[in-house]
mmCIF file of C-alpha atoms in Angstrom:
data_model
loop_
_atom_site.group_PDB
_atom_site.id
_atom_site.type_symbol
_atom_site.label_atom_id
_atom_site.label_comp_id
_atom_site.label_asym_id
_atom_site.label_seq_id
_atom_site.Cartn_x
_atom_site.Cartn_y
_atom_site.Cartn_z
ATOM 1 C CA MET M 1 -12.645 -19.680 -16.641
ATOM 2 C CA ILE M 2 -13.624 -15.934 -17.508
ATOM 3 C CA MET M 3 -13.723 -14.412 -20.749
ATOM 4 C CA ALA M 4 -14.160 -10.337 -19.992
ATOM 5 C CA GLU M 5 -12.784 -8.805 -23.265
ATOM 6 C CA GLY M 6 -13.085 -5.755 -23.017
ATOM 7 C CA THR M 7 -11.769 -2.888 -25.506
ATOM 8 C CA ALA M 8 -9.958 0.713 -25.304
ATOM 9 C CA SER M 9 -13.503 2.243 -26.230
ATOM 10 C CA LEU M 10 -15.443 -0.224 -23.810
ATOM 11 C CA PRO M 11 -13.773 -1.451 -21.274
ATOM 12 C CA ILE M 12 -15.655 -4.086 -18.682
ATOM 13 C CA ILE M 13 -16.240 -2.256 -15.581
ATOM 14 C CA PHE M 14 -16.616 -4.066 -12.001
ATOM 15 C CA THR M 15 -18.147 -2.295 -9.510
ATOM 16 C CA SER M 16 -20.627 -1.583 -6.559
ATOM 17 C CA VAL M 17 -24.599 -1.645 -6.788
ATOM 18 C CA ALA M 18 -23.835 1.897 -5.206
ATOM 19 C CA ASP M 19 -21.967 3.095 -8.238
ATOM 20 C CA GLU M 20 -24.507 4.924 -10.299
ATOM 21 C CA ILE M 21 -22.324 5.143 -13.741
ATOM 22 C CA THR M 22 -24.806 3.781 -16.572
ATOM 23 C CA LYS M 23 -24.313 2.069 -19.594
ATOM 24 C CA ALA M 24 -25.173 5.264 -21.585
ATOM 25 C CA GLN M 25 -22.470 6.626 -19.754
ATOM 26 C CA VAL M 26 -19.631 4.160 -20.876
ATOM 27 C CA LEU M 27 -20.880 4.378 -24.647
ATOM 28 C CA VAL M 28 -20.031 8.100 -24.742
ATOM 29 C CA GLY M 29 -16.817 7.069 -23.259
ATOM 30 C CA ASN M 30 -17.343 8.633 -19.953
ATOM 31 C CA PHE M 31 -15.620 5.698 -17.566
ATOM 32 C CA ALA M 32 -15.930 8.236 -14.102
ATOM 33 C CA SER M 33 -18.338 7.161 -11.486
ATOM 34 C CA PRO M 34 -21.056 10.298 -11.045
ATOM 35 C CA ASN M 35 -21.706 9.671 -7.318
ATOM 36 C CA LEU M 36 -18.777 7.667 -5.704
ATOM 37 C CA ASP M 37 -15.070 9.254 -5.243
ATOM 38 C CA ALA M 38 -11.894 6.961 -6.407
ATOM 39 C CA ASP M 39 -10.944 6.520 -2.800
ATOM 40 C CA ALA M 40 -14.137 4.608 -1.823
ATOM 41 C CA ASN M 41 -13.724 1.158 -0.808
ATOM 42 C CA GLY M 42 -15.153 -1.733 0.768
ATOM 43 C CA LEU M 43 -18.817 -1.908 -1.127
ATOM 44 C CA TRP M 44 -18.586 -5.435 -2.338
ATOM 45 C CA GLY M 45 -15.814 -8.252 -2.867
ATOM 46 C CA GLY M 46 -13.568 -8.289 -5.742
ATOM 47 C CA VAL M 47 -12.182 -10.400 -8.676
ATOM 48 C CA ILE M 48 -10.547 -13.538 -7.522
ATOM 49 C CA ILE M 49 -9.514 -15.980 -10.527
ATOM 50 C CA LEU M 50 -8.206 -19.488 -9.693
ATOM 51 C CA GLY M 51 -5.930 -22.102 -11.679
ATOM 52 C CA ASN M 52 -3.929 -24.877 -11.662
ATOM 53 C CA ALA M 53 -0.589 -24.174 -12.063
ATOM 54 C CA THR M 54 1.894 -24.801 -9.664
ATOM 55 C CA ILE M 55 2.189 -22.894 -6.149
ATOM 56 C CA SER M 56 4.425 -23.523 -3.014
ATOM 57 C CA ALA M 57 2.327 -23.803 0.052
ATOM 58 C CA SER M 58 2.287 -26.047 2.836
ATOM 59 C CA ASN M 59 -0.328 -27.179 5.600
ATOM 60 C CA ASP M 60 -0.567 -26.715 9.243
ATOM 61 C CA ALA M 61 2.211 -29.848 9.921
ATOM 62 C CA GLY M 62 4.842 -27.970 7.718
ATOM 63 C CA ASN M 63 4.223 -30.690 4.730
ATOM 64 C CA ASP M 64 4.012 -29.590 0.981
ATOM 65 C CA VAL M 65 0.484 -29.453 -0.512
ATOM 66 C CA SER M 66 -0.264 -28.566 -4.496
ATOM 67 C CA GLU M 67 -3.703 -27.292 -3.756
ATOM 68 C CA VAL M 68 -4.919 -24.923 -1.007
ATOM 69 C CA GLN M 69 -8.073 -22.895 -0.260
ATOM 70 C CA ILE M 70 -7.988 -18.835 -1.759
ATOM 71 C CA GLU M 71 -8.001 -16.178 1.375
ATOM 72 C CA GLY M 72 -11.274 -14.237 1.117
ATOM 73 C CA ILE M 73 -13.263 -17.165 0.429
ATOM 74 C CA PRO M 74 -15.000 -19.540 3.358
ATOM 75 C CA THR M 75 -12.995 -22.626 4.273
ATOM 76 C CA THR M 76 -16.211 -24.803 3.582
ATOM 77 C CA ASP M 77 -16.501 -22.990 -0.132
ATOM 78 C CA PRO M 78 -14.738 -25.563 -2.510
ATOM 79 C CA ASN M 79 -14.950 -23.299 -5.514
ATOM 80 C CA GLY M 80 -11.934 -21.288 -3.365
ATOM 81 C CA LEU M 81 -9.562 -24.258 -4.135
ATOM 82 C CA TYR M 82 -6.247 -23.183 -6.071
ATOM 83 C CA GLY M 83 -3.113 -25.090 -7.352
ATOM 84 C CA GLY M 84 -1.661 -28.023 -9.119
ATOM 85 C CA SER M 85 0.630 -28.972 -11.681
ATOM 86 C CA ASN M 86 -0.500 -27.767 -15.071
ATOM 87 C CA ASP M 87 2.068 -24.369 -15.514
ATOM 88 C CA THR M 88 0.451 -23.704 -18.724
ATOM 89 C CA ASP M 89 -3.016 -23.687 -17.199
ATOM 90 C CA ASN M 90 -5.353 -21.195 -19.464
ATOM 91 C CA SER M 91 -8.130 -19.466 -16.828
ATOM 92 C CA GLY M 92 -9.407 -17.228 -19.785
ATOM 93 C CA MET M 93 -9.099 -13.694 -21.157
ATOM 94 C CA PHE M 94 -8.997 -10.541 -18.580
ATOM 95 C CA LYS M 95 -8.538 -7.302 -20.756
ATOM 96 C CA TYR M 96 -9.554 -3.556 -20.427
ATOM 97 C CA VAL M 97 -10.826 -4.377 -17.556
ATOM 98 C CA SER M 98 -11.420 -1.683 -14.457
ATOM 99 C CA ILE M 99 -12.297 -2.868 -10.679
ATOM 100 C CA ARG M 100 -13.577 -0.413 -8.252
ATOM 101 C CA HIS M 101 -14.767 0.119 -5.023
ATOM 102 C CA GLY M 102 -14.024 -3.320 -3.671
ATOM 103 C CA GLY M 103 -12.469 -5.171 -0.719
ATOM 104 C CA ALA M 104 -15.290 -6.166 1.592
ATOM 105 C CA ASN M 105 -14.078 -7.776 4.731
ATOM 106 C CA ILE M 106 -15.823 -11.125 5.445
ATOM 107 C CA GLY M 107 -13.730 -11.846 8.430
ATOM 108 C CA SER M 108 -10.642 -11.023 10.332
ATOM 109 C CA GLY M 109 -7.786 -11.923 7.968
ATOM 110 C CA ASN M 110 -9.958 -12.580 5.063
ATOM 111 C CA GLU M 111 -10.261 -9.553 2.858
ATOM 112 C CA ILE M 112 -10.767 -9.523 -0.912
ATOM 113 C CA ASN M 113 -8.408 -7.984 -3.127
ATOM 114 C CA GLY M 114 -9.198 -6.097 -6.345
ATOM 115 C CA LEU M 115 -7.850 -8.867 -8.484
ATOM 116 C CA THR M 116 -6.896 -11.731 -6.580
ATOM 117 C CA LEU M 117 -4.763 -14.680 -8.750
ATOM 118 C CA GLY M 118 -4.324 -17.696 -7.023
ATOM 119 C CA GLY M 119 -2.535 -20.641 -9.298
ATOM 120 C CA VAL M 120 -3.158 -18.790 -12.597
ATOM 121 C CA GLY M 121 -1.091 -20.517 -15.554
ATOM 122 C CA SER M 122 0.584 -18.890 -18.348
ATOM 123 C CA GLY M 123 -1.870 -19.941 -20.819
ATOM 124 C CA THR M 124 -4.111 -17.172 -19.108
ATOM 125 C CA THR M 125 -4.465 -13.540 -20.708
ATOM 126 C CA ILE M 126 -4.289 -10.801 -18.006
ATOM 127 C CA GLU M 127 -3.453 -6.845 -19.359
ATOM 128 C CA ASN M 128 -4.651 -3.867 -19.365
ATOM 129 C CA VAL M 129 -6.458 -3.780 -15.667
ATOM 130 C CA GLU M 130 -7.102 -0.560 -13.893
ATOM 131 C CA ILE M 131 -7.787 -1.280 -9.861
ATOM 132 C CA ILE M 132 -9.416 1.589 -7.998
ATOM 133 C CA GLY M 133 -10.180 1.904 -4.366
ATOM 134 C CA ASN M 134 -9.848 -1.418 -3.150
ATOM 135 C CA GLN M 135 -9.744 -1.808 0.694
ATOM 136 C CA ASP M 136 -7.465 -4.345 0.823
ATOM 137 C CA ASP M 137 -4.481 -4.902 -1.321
ATOM 138 C CA GLY M 138 -5.144 -3.984 -5.178
ATOM 139 C CA ILE M 139 -3.659 -7.063 -7.327
ATOM 140 C CA GLU M 140 -1.964 -10.332 -5.167
ATOM 141 C CA PHE M 141 -0.625 -12.994 -6.723
ATOM 142 C CA PHE M 142 -0.632 -16.378 -4.928
ATOM 143 C CA GLY M 143 1.955 -18.881 -7.003
ATOM 144 C CA GLY M 144 1.008 -19.706 -10.480
ATOM 145 C CA THR M 145 2.996 -18.642 -13.982
ATOM 146 C CA VAL M 146 0.755 -15.881 -15.232
ATOM 147 C CA ASN M 147 2.403 -13.020 -16.930
ATOM 148 C CA VAL M 148 0.458 -9.588 -16.814
ATOM 149 C CA ASN M 149 0.975 -6.242 -18.609
ATOM 150 C CA ASN M 150 -0.513 -2.927 -18.288
ATOM 151 C CA ILE M 151 -1.448 -2.615 -14.386
ATOM 152 C CA LEU M 152 -2.666 0.031 -12.855
ATOM 153 C CA VAL M 153 -3.598 0.420 -8.879
ATOM 154 C CA VAL M 154 -4.803 3.393 -7.211
ATOM 155 C CA ASN M 155 -5.808 3.880 -3.596
ATOM 156 C CA ALA M 156 -5.267 0.451 -2.068
ATOM 157 C CA GLY M 157 -6.311 0.274 1.460
ATOM 158 C CA ASP M 158 -3.226 -1.983 2.099
ATOM 159 C CA ASP M 159 -0.863 -3.120 -0.556
ATOM 160 C CA ALA M 160 -0.982 -1.930 -4.126
ATOM 161 C CA VAL M 161 1.028 -5.156 -5.657
ATOM 162 C CA ASP M 162 1.300 -8.174 -3.003
ATOM 163 C CA THR M 163 3.040 -11.214 -4.351
ATOM 164 C CA ASP M 164 3.067 -14.856 -2.462
ATOM 165 C CA GLN M 165 3.593 -18.432 -3.074
ATOM 166 C CA SER M 166 6.560 -18.455 -5.493
ATOM 167 C CA TRP M 167 4.416 -16.534 -8.095
ATOM 168 C CA ALA M 168 6.742 -17.377 -11.165
ATOM 169 C CA GLY M 169 5.230 -14.539 -14.029
ATOM 170 C CA THR M 170 6.101 -11.358 -14.699
ATOM 171 C CA LEU M 171 4.558 -7.751 -13.628
ATOM 172 C CA ASP M 172 5.732 -5.432 -16.791
ATOM 173 C CA ASN M 173 4.759 -2.003 -17.309
ATOM 174 C CA PHE M 174 2.546 -0.493 -14.478
ATOM 175 C CA ILE M 175 1.246 2.023 -11.990
ATOM 176 C CA VAL M 176 0.729 2.112 -8.641
ATOM 177 C CA ILE M 177 -0.729 5.313 -6.854
ATOM 178 C CA CYS M 178 -0.637 5.399 -2.929
ATOM 179 C CA GLY M 179 -3.565 6.822 -1.235
ATOM 180 C CA SER M 180 -3.790 7.815 2.240
ATOM 181 C CA ALA M 181 -4.353 4.165 3.852
ATOM 182 C CA THR M 182 -1.644 2.446 1.542
ATOM 183 C CA ASP M 183 0.680 0.341 3.707
ATOM 184 C CA HIS M 184 3.132 -0.750 1.118
ATOM 185 C CA ALA M 185 3.393 -0.057 -2.974
ATOM 186 C CA LEU M 186 4.944 -3.538 -3.220
ATOM 187 C CA GLU M 187 4.860 -6.159 -0.667
ATOM 188 C CA ILE M 188 6.462 -8.838 -1.773
ATOM 189 C CA ASP M 189 6.860 -12.662 -0.143
ATOM 190 C CA GLY M 190 8.572 -15.852 -0.787
ATOM 191 C CA PRO M 191 7.651 -19.115 -0.928
ATOM 192 C CA GLU M 192 5.928 -20.757 1.916
ATOM 193 C CA GLY M 193 6.764 -24.186 0.902
ATOM 194 C CA THR M 194 9.954 -26.455 -0.624
ATOM 195 C CA PHE M 195 8.853 -25.141 -4.445
ATOM 196 C CA LEU M 196 11.459 -22.150 -5.027
ATOM 197 C CA ALA M 197 10.560 -19.706 -7.920
ATOM 198 C CA GLY M 198 10.967 -16.323 -8.357
ATOM 199 C CA HIS M 199 9.035 -13.785 -10.429
ATOM 200 C CA THR M 200 9.989 -10.600 -12.335
ATOM 201 C CA VAL M 201 8.459 -7.012 -11.619
ATOM 202 C CA MET M 202 9.625 -4.043 -14.550
ATOM 203 C CA ASN M 203 8.839 -1.073 -15.902
ATOM 204 C CA GLY M 204 6.990 0.510 -13.318
ATOM 205 C CA THR M 205 5.813 3.886 -11.709
ATOM 206 C CA ILE M 206 4.838 4.358 -8.308
ATOM 207 C CA LYS M 207 3.545 7.259 -6.592
ATOM 208 C CA GLY M 208 3.701 7.650 -2.864
ATOM 209 C CA ALA M 209 1.839 9.180 -0.175
ATOM 210 C CA SER M 210 2.004 10.237 3.388
ATOM 211 C CA GLU M 211 1.742 6.666 5.145
ATOM 212 C CA ALA M 212 3.117 4.541 2.376
ATOM 213 C CA GLU M 213 6.612 2.653 2.210
ATOM 214 C CA LEU M 214 8.216 1.496 -1.087
ATOM 215 C CA GLY M 215 8.627 -1.875 -0.742
ATOM 216 C CA ASP M 216 8.879 -5.028 2.024
ATOM 217 C CA PHE M 217 10.585 -7.834 0.713
ATOM 218 C CA ARG M 218 9.543 -10.659 3.057
ATOM 219 C CA LYS M 219 9.883 -14.226 3.707
ATOM 220 C CA SER M 220 13.009 -15.057 1.819
ATOM 221 C CA ALA M 221 11.386 -13.266 -1.541
ATOM 222 C CA ILE M 222 13.131 -13.997 -4.932
ATOM 223 C CA GLY M 223 12.939 -12.494 -8.276
ATOM 224 C CA ASN M 224 14.107 -9.581 -10.295
ATOM 225 C CA PHE M 225 13.015 -5.863 -9.850
ATOM 226 C CA ASN M 226 14.161 -3.148 -12.336
ATOM 227 C CA ASN M 227 13.338 -0.240 -14.040
ATOM 228 C CA LEU M 228 11.337 1.314 -11.032
ATOM 229 C CA PHE M 229 10.658 5.042 -10.394
ATOM 230 C CA PHE M 230 9.544 5.892 -7.017
ATOM 231 C CA PHE M 231 8.545 9.511 -5.809
ATOM 232 C CA ASN M 232 6.127 11.440 -3.833
ATOM 233 C CA PHE M 233 6.859 9.400 -0.721
ATOM 234 C CA PRO M 234 7.725 10.546 2.990
ATOM 235 C CA ASP M 235 11.188 11.146 4.008
ATOM 236 C CA PRO M 236 12.027 7.747 5.997
ATOM 237 C CA ALA M 237 14.402 9.810 8.258
ATOM 238 C CA ILE M 238 11.959 11.652 9.745
ATOM 239 C CA ASP M 239 8.574 9.823 8.963
ATOM 240 C CA THR M 240 9.849 5.931 9.690
ATOM 241 C CA ARG M 241 7.732 5.671 6.521
ATOM 242 C CA GLY M 242 8.892 5.618 2.766
ATOM 243 C CA ASP M 243 11.563 3.046 2.713
ATOM 244 C CA LEU M 244 12.443 -0.380 0.885
ATOM 245 C CA SER M 245 13.660 -3.097 2.936
ATOM 246 C CA LEU M 246 14.472 -6.428 3.294
ATOM 247 C CA SER M 247 13.076 -8.712 6.261
ATOM 248 C CA SER M 248 12.761 -12.670 7.354
ATOM 249 C CA GLY M 249 15.173 -14.010 5.088
ATOM 250 C CA SER M 250 15.243 -11.437 2.143
ATOM 251 C CA ASP M 251 18.570 -9.777 2.975
ATOM 252 C CA VAL M 252 20.195 -14.014 2.505
ATOM 253 C CA THR M 253 17.916 -14.178 -0.796
ATOM 254 C CA PHE M 254 19.454 -10.494 -1.801
ATOM 255 C CA THR M 255 22.801 -11.662 -0.549
ATOM 256 C CA ASP M 256 22.915 -15.234 -2.555
ATOM 257 C CA GLY M 257 21.624 -13.457 -5.621
ATOM 258 C CA ASP M 258 18.188 -15.109 -6.039
ATOM 259 C CA LEU M 259 16.942 -11.667 -5.343
ATOM 260 C CA VAL M 260 17.996 -9.193 -7.787
ATOM 261 C CA PHE M 261 17.289 -5.416 -7.713
ATOM 262 C CA ALA M 262 18.465 -3.085 -10.844
ATOM 263 C CA SER M 263 17.483 0.340 -12.263
ATOM 264 C CA LEU M 264 15.591 1.903 -9.347
ATOM 265 C CA GLU M 265 15.094 5.815 -9.217
ATOM 266 C CA ILE M 266 13.477 7.859 -6.591
ATOM 267 C CA ASP M 267 12.690 11.741 -7.046
ATOM 268 C CA THR M 268 13.428 12.986 -3.326
ATOM 269 C CA THR M 269 11.750 16.549 -3.735
ATOM 270 C CA GLY M 270 9.805 16.919 -0.670
ATOM 271 C CA MET M 271 12.079 15.294 1.264
ATOM 272 C CA ASN M 272 14.838 16.719 3.727
ATOM 273 C CA SER M 273 17.779 15.279 1.399
ATOM 274 C CA PRO M 274 17.920 11.899 2.933
ATOM 275 C CA ALA M 275 20.972 9.595 2.252
ATOM 276 C CA LEU M 276 20.066 6.697 -0.297
ATOM 277 C CA THR M 277 20.578 4.046 2.258
ATOM 278 C CA THR M 278 17.921 5.474 4.347
ATOM 279 C CA VAL M 279 15.466 4.741 1.505
ATOM 280 C CA PHE M 280 17.043 1.884 -0.100
ATOM 281 C CA LYS M 281 18.134 -0.170 2.953
ATOM 282 C CA ASN M 282 20.057 -3.599 3.308
ATOM 283 C CA GLY M 283 22.578 -2.511 0.583
ATOM 284 C CA THR M 284 19.539 -2.364 -2.209
ATOM 285 C CA ASP M 285 21.125 1.264 -2.498
ATOM 286 C CA ALA M 286 23.950 -0.004 -4.599
ATOM 287 C CA HIS M 287 21.251 -0.450 -7.181
ATOM 288 C CA ALA M 288 19.060 2.879 -6.773
ATOM 289 C CA THR M 289 20.100 6.554 -8.084
ATOM 290 C CA ILE M 290 18.304 9.516 -6.690
ATOM 291 C CA VAL M 291 17.051 11.684 -9.874
ATOM 292 C CA THR M 292 15.055 14.512 -11.120
ATOM 293 C CA THR M 293 14.298 13.568 -14.185
ATOM 294 C CA LYS M 294 13.729 9.720 -14.642
ATOM 295 C CA THR M 295 14.547 7.638 -17.138
ATOM 296 C CA VAL M 296 13.012 4.300 -16.207
ATOM 297 C CA GLY M 297 9.395 3.213 -15.589
ATOM 298 C CA ALA M 298 5.943 2.934 -16.842
ATOM 299 C CA ASN M 299 4.595 4.038 -20.199
ATOM 300 C CA LYS M 300 1.668 5.907 -19.061
ATOM 301 C CA SER M 301 0.324 6.043 -23.034
ATOM 302 C CA ASN M 302 -0.888 2.510 -22.243
ATOM 303 C CA PHE M 303 -3.263 3.904 -19.987
ATOM 304 C CA ALA M 304 -5.237 6.343 -21.651
ATOM 305 C CA ASN M 305 -8.338 7.493 -22.508
ATOM 306 C CA TRP M 306 -9.975 4.215 -21.043
ATOM 307 C CA THR M 307 -9.381 4.378 -17.119
ATOM 308 C CA TRP M 308 -11.035 6.524 -15.145
ATOM 309 C CA SER M 309 -7.586 7.521 -13.536
ATOM 310 C CA ASP M 310 -6.480 9.202 -16.896
ATOM 311 C CA GLN M 311 -9.856 11.088 -17.470
ATOM 312 C CA ALA M 312 -9.953 12.414 -13.302
ATOM 313 C CA GLY M 313 -6.434 13.597 -14.434
ATOM 314 C CA LEU M 314 -5.002 10.984 -11.600
ATOM 315 C CA LEU M 315 -1.478 10.521 -14.241
ATOM 316 C CA SER M 316 -0.973 14.227 -14.887
ATOM 317 C CA ASP M 317 2.295 13.702 -12.873
ATOM 318 C CA ILE M 318 3.056 10.471 -14.099
#
């Protein structure tokens, strides 16, 4: 259990020893690093919260298991185990937190996310979290039932928001600002075992970058995705980037009604007037609209003043 309860005037900052930010700075309301850029990454690990809620996982033999080892932690360390049957499990309090410059790679395929949530239960409070410059994903969910609110991910080195193993909670009010190395703003995976559950991702504003994709829905993804606004993405007709696609069985869950989209908007300014079907693939265009003025998305006022991103002007066009 972690009890990390910052405030808007005194956020908790997880950062590298190389970061020269001081307590005195924070006390007077200056939350910017004095020596590290917002895209500096891989300087330490990250925050990993593990709980006892249900996950959808299987072992090498294909049999369902209720508990597995989290990525980023050596398999010999029992502290890396997560999952169980207590969906109301309480892993504590995590509020007004800024996580910076993490994502150290301890081995091939063993990178650490900015914030990793493995089997975290609904009794846990996670809200008002900023993740900046992580070498791997910004935030990744592995099963569990936790609900999170007011999440800001900037300059993720892989995916900004990644979901796996039938996470069954809600992500509400979030901002993604892709960086030059960001792969997918959203990477959504389905169950890995026979337990089937979906999550809700809603009220998000997502700013792209030159190499970024809107989203990749894979492994028979399940869930509801609504009120999402995208802008500043490359033209997929030219760059083969910048689209939202369904693959690996997610086209089936979409057709069956287990994967649901509603009120998707994109500003295509800067693109070469692409067809909506070129951006939103596999039939998802039926739930999308090209706009010049958004009507959906995040409320950025929840990130005002207490985030480095706001103080650095990164939210000015959100």
